[in-house]
Short mmCIF file of N, CA and C and ligand atoms in Angstrom, two decimals:
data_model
loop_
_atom_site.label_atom_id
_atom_site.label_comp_id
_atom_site.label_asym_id
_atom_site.label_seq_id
_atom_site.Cartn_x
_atom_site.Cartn_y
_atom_site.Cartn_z
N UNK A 1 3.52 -2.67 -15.86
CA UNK A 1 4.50 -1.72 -15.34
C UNK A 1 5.90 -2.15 -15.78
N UNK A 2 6.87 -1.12 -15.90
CA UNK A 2 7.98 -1.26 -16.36
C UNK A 2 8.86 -2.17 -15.20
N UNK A 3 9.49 -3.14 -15.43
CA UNK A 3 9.78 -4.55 -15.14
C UNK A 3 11.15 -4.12 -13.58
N UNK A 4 11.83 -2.44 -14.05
CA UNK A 4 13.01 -2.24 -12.80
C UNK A 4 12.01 -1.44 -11.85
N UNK A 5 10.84 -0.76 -12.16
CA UNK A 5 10.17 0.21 -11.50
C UNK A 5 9.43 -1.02 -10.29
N UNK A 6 8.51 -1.78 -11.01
CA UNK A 6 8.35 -2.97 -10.32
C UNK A 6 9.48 -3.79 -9.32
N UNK A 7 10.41 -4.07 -9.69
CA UNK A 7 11.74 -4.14 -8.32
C UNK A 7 11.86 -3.25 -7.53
N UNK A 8 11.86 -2.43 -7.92
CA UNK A 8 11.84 -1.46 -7.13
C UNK A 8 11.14 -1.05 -6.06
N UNK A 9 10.06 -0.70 -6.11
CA UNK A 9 8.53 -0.77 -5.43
C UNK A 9 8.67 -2.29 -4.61
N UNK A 10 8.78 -3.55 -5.18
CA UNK A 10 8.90 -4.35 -4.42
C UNK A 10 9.80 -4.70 -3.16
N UNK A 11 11.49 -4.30 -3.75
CA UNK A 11 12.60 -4.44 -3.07
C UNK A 11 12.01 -3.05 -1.96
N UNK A 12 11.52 -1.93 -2.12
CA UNK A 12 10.95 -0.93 -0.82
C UNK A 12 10.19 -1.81 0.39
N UNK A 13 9.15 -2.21 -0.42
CA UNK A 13 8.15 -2.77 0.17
C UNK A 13 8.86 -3.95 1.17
N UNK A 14 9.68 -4.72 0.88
CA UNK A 14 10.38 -5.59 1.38
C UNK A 14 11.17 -5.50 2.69
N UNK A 15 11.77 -4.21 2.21
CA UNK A 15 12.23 -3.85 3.45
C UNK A 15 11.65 -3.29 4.28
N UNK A 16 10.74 -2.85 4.38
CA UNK A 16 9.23 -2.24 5.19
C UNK A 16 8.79 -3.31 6.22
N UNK A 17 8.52 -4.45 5.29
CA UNK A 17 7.91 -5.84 5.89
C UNK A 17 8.61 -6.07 7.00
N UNK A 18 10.45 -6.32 6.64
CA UNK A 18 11.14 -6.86 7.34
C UNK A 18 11.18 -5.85 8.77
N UNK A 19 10.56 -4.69 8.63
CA UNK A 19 10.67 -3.97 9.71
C UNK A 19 9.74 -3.53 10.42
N UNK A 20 8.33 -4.56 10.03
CA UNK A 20 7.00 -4.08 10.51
C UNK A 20 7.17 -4.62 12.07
N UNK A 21 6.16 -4.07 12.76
CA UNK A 21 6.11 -4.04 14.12
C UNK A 21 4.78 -4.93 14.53
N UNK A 22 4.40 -6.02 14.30
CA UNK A 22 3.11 -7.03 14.21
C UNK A 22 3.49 -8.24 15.53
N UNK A 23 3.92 -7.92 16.47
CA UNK A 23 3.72 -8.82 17.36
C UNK A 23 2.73 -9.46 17.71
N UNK A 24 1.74 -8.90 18.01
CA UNK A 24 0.08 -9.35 18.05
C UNK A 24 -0.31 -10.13 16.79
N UNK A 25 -0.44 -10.12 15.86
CA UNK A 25 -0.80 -9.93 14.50
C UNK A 25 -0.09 -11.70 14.00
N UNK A 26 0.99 -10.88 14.28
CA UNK A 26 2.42 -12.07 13.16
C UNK A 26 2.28 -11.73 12.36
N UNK A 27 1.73 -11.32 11.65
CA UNK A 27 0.90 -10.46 10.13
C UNK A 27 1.83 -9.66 10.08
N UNK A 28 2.82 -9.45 9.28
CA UNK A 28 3.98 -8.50 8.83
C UNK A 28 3.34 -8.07 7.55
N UNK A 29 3.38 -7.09 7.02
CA UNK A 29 2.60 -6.42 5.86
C UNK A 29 3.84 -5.11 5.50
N UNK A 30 4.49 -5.18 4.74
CA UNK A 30 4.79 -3.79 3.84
C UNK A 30 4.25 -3.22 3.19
N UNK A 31 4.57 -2.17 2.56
CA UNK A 31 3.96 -1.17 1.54
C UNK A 31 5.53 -0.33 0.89
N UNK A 32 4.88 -0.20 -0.52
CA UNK A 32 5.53 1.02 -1.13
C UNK A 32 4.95 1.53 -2.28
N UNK A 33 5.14 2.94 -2.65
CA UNK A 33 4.43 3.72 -3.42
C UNK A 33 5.25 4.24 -4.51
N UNK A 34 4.91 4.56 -5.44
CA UNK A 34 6.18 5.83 -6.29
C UNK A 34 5.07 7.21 -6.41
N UNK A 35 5.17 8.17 -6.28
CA UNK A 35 4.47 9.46 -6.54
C UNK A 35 4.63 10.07 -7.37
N UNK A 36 4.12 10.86 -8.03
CA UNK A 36 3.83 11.99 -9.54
C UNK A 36 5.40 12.37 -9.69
N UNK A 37 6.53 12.23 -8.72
CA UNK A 37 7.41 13.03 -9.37
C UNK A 37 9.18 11.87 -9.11
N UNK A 38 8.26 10.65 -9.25
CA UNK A 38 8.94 9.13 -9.36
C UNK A 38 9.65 9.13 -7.78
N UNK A 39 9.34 9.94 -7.40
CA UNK A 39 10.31 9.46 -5.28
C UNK A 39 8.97 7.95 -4.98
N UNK A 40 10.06 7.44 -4.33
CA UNK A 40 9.05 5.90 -3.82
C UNK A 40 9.47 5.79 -2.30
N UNK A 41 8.06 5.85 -1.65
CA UNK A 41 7.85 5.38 -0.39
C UNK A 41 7.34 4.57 0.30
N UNK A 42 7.78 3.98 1.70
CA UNK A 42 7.51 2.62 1.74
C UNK A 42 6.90 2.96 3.65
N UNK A 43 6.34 2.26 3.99
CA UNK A 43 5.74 1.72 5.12
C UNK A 43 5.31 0.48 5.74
N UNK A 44 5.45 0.18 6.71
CA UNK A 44 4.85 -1.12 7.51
C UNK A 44 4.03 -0.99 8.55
N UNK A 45 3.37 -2.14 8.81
CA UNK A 45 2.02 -1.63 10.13
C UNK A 45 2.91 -1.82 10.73
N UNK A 46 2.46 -1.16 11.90
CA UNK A 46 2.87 -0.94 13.33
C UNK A 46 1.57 -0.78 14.75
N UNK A 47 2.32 -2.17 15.16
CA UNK A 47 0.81 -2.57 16.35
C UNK A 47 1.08 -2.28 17.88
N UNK A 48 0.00 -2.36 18.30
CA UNK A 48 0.48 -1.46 19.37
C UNK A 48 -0.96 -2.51 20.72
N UNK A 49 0.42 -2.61 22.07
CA UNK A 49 -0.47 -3.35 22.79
C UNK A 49 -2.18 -2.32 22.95
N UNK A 50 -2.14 -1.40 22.97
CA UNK A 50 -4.00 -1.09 22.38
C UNK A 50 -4.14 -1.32 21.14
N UNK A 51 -4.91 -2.69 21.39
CA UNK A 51 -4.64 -2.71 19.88
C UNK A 51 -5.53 -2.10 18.36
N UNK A 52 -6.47 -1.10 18.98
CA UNK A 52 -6.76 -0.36 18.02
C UNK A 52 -5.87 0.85 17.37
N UNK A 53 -4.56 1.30 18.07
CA UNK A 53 -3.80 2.27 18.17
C UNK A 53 -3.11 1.91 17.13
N UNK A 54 -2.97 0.69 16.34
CA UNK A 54 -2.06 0.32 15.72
C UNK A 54 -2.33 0.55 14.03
N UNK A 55 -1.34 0.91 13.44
CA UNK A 55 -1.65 1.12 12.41
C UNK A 55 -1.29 0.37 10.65
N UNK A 56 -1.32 0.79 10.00
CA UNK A 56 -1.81 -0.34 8.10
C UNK A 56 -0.10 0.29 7.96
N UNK A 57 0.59 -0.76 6.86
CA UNK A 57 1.62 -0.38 6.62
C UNK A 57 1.28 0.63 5.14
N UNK A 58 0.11 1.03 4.89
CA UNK A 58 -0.17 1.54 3.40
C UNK A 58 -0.48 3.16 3.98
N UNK A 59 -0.72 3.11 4.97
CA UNK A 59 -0.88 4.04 5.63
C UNK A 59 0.33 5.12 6.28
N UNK A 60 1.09 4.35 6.79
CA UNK A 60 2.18 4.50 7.02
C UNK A 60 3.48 5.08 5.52
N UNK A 61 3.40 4.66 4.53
CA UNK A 61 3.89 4.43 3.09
C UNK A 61 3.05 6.12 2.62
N UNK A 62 1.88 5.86 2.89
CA UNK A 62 0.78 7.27 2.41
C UNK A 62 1.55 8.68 3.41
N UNK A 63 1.48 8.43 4.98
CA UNK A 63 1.96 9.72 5.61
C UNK A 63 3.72 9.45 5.08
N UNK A 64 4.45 8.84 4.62
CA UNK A 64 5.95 9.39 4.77
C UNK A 64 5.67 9.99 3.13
N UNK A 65 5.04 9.78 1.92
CA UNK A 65 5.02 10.71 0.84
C UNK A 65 4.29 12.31 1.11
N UNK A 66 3.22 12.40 1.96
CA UNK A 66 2.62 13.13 2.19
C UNK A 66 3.91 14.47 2.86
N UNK A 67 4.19 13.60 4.06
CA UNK A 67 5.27 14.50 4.55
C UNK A 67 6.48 15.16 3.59
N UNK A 68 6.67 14.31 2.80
CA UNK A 68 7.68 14.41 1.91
C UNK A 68 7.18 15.34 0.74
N UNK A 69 6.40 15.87 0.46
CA UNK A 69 5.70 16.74 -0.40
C UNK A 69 4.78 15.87 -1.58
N UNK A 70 5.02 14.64 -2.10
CA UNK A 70 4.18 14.45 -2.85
C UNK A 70 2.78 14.55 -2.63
N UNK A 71 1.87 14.65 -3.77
CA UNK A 71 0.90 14.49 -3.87
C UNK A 71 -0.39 13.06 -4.51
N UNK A 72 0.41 12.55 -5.31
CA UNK A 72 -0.33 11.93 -6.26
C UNK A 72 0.21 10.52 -6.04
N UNK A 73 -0.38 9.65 -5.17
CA UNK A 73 0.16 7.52 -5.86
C UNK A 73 -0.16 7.30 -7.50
N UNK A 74 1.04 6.75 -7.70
CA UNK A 74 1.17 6.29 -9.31
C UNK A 74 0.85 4.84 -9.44
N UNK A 75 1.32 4.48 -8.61
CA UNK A 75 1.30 3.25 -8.34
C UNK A 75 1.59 2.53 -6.65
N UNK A 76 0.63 1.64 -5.93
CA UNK A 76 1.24 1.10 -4.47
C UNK A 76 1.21 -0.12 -4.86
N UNK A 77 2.12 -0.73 -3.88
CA UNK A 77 2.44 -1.98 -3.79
C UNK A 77 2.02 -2.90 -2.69
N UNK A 78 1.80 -3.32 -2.51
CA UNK A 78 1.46 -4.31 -0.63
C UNK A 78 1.78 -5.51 -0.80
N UNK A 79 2.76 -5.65 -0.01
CA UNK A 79 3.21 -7.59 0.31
C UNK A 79 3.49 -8.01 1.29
N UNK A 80 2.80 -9.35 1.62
CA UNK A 80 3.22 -9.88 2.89
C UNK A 80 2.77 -11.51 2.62
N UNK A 81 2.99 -12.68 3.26
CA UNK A 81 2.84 -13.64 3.37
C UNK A 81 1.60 -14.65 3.22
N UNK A 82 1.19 -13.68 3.07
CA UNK A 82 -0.63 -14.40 3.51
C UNK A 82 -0.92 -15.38 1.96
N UNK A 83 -1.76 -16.36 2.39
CA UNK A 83 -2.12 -17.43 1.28
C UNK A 83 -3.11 -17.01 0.37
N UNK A 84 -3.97 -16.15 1.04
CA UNK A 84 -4.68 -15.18 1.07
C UNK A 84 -4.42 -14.04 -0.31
N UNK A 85 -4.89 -13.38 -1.08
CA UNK A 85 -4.46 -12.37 -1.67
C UNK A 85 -4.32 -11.00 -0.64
N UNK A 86 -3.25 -10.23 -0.67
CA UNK A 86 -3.58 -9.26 0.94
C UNK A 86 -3.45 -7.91 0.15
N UNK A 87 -5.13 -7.76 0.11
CA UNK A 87 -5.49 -6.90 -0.83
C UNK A 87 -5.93 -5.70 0.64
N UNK A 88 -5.60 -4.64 0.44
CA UNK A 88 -6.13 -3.53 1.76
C UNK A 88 -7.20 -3.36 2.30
N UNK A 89 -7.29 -3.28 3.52
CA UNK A 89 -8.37 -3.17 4.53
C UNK A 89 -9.03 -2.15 3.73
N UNK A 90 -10.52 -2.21 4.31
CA UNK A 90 -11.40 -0.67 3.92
C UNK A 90 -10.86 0.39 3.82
N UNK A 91 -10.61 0.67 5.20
CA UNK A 91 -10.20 1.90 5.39
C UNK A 91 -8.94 2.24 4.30
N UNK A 92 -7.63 1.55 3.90
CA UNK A 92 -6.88 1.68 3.30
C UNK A 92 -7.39 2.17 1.85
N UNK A 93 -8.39 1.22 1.83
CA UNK A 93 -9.00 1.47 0.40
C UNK A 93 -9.10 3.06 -0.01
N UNK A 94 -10.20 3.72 1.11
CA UNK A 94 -10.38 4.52 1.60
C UNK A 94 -9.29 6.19 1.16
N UNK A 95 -8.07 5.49 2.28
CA UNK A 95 -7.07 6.66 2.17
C UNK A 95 -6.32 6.46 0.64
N UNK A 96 -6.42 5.32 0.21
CA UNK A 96 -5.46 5.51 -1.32
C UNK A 96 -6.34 6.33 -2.41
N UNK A 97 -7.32 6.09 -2.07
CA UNK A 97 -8.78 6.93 -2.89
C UNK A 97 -8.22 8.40 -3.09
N UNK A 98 -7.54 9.07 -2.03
CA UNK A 98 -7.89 10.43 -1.19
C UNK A 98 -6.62 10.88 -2.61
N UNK A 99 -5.89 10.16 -2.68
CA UNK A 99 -4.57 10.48 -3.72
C UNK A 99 -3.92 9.71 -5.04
N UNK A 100 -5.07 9.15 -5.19
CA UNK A 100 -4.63 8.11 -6.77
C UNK A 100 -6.11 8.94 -7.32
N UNK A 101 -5.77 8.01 -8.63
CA UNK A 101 -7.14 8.60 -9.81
C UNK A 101 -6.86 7.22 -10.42
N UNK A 102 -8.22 7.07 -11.71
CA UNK A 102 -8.54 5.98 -12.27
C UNK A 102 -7.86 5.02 -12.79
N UNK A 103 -5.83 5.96 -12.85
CA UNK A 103 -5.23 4.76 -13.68
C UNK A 103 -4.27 4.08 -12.61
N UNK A 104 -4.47 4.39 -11.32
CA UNK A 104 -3.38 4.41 -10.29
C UNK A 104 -3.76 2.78 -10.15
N UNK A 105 -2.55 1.76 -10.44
CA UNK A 105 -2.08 0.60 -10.08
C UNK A 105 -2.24 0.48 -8.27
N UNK A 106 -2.87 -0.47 -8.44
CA UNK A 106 -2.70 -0.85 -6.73
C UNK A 106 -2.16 -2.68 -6.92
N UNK A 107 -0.50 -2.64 -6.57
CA UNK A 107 -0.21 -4.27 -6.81
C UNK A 107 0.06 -5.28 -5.63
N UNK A 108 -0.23 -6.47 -5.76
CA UNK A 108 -0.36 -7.00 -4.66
C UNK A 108 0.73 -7.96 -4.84
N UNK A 109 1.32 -8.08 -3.50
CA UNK A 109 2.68 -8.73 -4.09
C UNK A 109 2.88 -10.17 -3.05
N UNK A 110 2.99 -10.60 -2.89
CA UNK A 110 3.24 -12.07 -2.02
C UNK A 110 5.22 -11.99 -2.00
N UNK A 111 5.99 -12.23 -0.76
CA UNK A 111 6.80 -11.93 -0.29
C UNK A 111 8.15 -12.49 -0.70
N UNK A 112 7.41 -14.46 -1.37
CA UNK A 112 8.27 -14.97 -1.54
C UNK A 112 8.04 -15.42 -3.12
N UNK A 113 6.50 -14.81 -3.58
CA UNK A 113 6.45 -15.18 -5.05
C UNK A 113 6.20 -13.86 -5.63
N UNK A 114 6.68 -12.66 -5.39
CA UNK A 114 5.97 -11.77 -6.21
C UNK A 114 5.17 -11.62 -6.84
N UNK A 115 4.69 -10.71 -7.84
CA UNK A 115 3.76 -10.28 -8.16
C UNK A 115 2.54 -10.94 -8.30
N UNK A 116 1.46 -10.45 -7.56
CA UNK A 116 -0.21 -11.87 -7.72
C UNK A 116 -0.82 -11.34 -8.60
N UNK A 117 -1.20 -9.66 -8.29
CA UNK A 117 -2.62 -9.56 -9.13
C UNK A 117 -2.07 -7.49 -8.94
N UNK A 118 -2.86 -7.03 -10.16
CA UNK A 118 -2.92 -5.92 -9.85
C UNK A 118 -4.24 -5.26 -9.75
N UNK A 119 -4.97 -4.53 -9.50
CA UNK A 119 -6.20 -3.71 -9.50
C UNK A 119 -5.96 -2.21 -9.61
N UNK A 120 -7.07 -1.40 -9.82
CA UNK A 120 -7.21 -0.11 -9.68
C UNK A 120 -8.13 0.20 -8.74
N UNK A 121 -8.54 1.31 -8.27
CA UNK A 121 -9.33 1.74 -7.15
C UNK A 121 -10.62 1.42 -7.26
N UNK A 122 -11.22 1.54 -8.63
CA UNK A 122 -12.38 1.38 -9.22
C UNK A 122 -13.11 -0.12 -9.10
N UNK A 123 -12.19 -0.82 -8.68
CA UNK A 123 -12.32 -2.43 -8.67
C UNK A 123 -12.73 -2.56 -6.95
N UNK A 124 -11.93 -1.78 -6.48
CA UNK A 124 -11.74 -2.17 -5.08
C UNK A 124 -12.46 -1.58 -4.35
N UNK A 125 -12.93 -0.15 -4.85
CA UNK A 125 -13.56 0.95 -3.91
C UNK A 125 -14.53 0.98 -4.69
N UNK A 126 -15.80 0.75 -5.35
CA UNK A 126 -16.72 1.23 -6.50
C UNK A 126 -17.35 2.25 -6.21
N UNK A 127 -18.10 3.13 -6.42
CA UNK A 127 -18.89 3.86 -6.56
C UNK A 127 -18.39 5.04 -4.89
N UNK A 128 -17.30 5.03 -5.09
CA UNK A 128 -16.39 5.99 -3.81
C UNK A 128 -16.63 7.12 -3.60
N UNK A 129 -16.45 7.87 -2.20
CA UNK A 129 -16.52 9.18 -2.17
C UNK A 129 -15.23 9.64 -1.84
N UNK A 130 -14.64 10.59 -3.04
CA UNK A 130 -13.45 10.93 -2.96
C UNK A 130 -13.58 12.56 -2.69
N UNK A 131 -12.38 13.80 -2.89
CA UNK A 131 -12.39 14.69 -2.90
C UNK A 131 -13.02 15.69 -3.71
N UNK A 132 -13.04 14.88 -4.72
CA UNK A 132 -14.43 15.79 -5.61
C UNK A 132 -15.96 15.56 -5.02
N UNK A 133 -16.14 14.68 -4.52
CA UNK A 133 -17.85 15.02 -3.40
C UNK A 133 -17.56 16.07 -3.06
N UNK A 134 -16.79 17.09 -2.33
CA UNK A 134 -16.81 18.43 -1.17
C UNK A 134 -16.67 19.12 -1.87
N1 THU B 201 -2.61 -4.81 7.65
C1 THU B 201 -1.94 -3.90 6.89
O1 THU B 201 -0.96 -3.30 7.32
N2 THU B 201 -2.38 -3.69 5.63
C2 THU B 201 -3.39 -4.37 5.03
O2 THU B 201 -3.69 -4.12 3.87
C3 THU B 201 -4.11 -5.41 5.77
C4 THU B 201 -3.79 -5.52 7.20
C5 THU B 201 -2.10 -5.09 8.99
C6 THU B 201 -2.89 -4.54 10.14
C7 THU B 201 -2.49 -5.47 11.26
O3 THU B 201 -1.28 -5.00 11.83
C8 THU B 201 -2.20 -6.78 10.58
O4 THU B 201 -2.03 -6.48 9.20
C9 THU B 201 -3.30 -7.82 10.74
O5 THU B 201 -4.52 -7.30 10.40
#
């Protein structure tokens, strides 16, 4: 990916983190996206004392483009602290499925070393049921 688009997406994501809501957790997680028509959106989980109520910051990043009219992830980003690679829950997997296609970048970013690893859906989700099943 082009080297300012990548700052970019990251510096979103960053500020997402810094504003996630993970009390329970400590697990601070951002997100940011760019969509088919280059707008970039960003999200953080947000936990909630039920703590199933609480929600993925990729998720969060997915409903503010959605609202916003895009359609299509070009590319997402996810970073947070973990030693861990903090590659998305199922379900995340799941909803990025619903709006990327085969070439859509999914990058994983670590908070204080940037960029780890990138994947595509195909890696992460294999043999998926997306919107073309219905
Ligand atoms: N979490 C995310 O926001 N995205 C991920 O990809 C993995 C996990 C959040 C959910 C919860 O608030 C915290 O991280 C610990 O699981």
């Amino acid at each position: 990916m082009e080297k300012n688009k990548l700052n970019k997406l990251i510096e979103s994501a960053s500020n997402a983190y810094k504003n996630a809501h993970a009390p329970y957790s400590k697990f601070n997680v951002g997100a940011s996206l760019i969509d088919e028509n280059g707008n970039i959106y960003n999200g953080c989980n947000v936990e909630n004392a039920a703590y199933p109520s609480g929600s993925c910051a990729e998720e969060q990043a997915i409903g503010n483009m959605i609202v916003n009219g895009g359609k299509i992830i070009k590319e997402i980003l996810i970073i947070g602290k973990s030693d861990e690679l903090l590659t998305p829950c199922g379900a995340c997997r799941q909803r990025i499925r619903e709006f990327c296609d085969e070439t859509t970048k999914i990058h994983i970013c670590h908070i204080s070393n940037g960029l780890q690893k990138s994947f595509t859906i195909g890696t992460l989700l294999p043999y998926s049921f997306g919107p073309e099943n219905l």
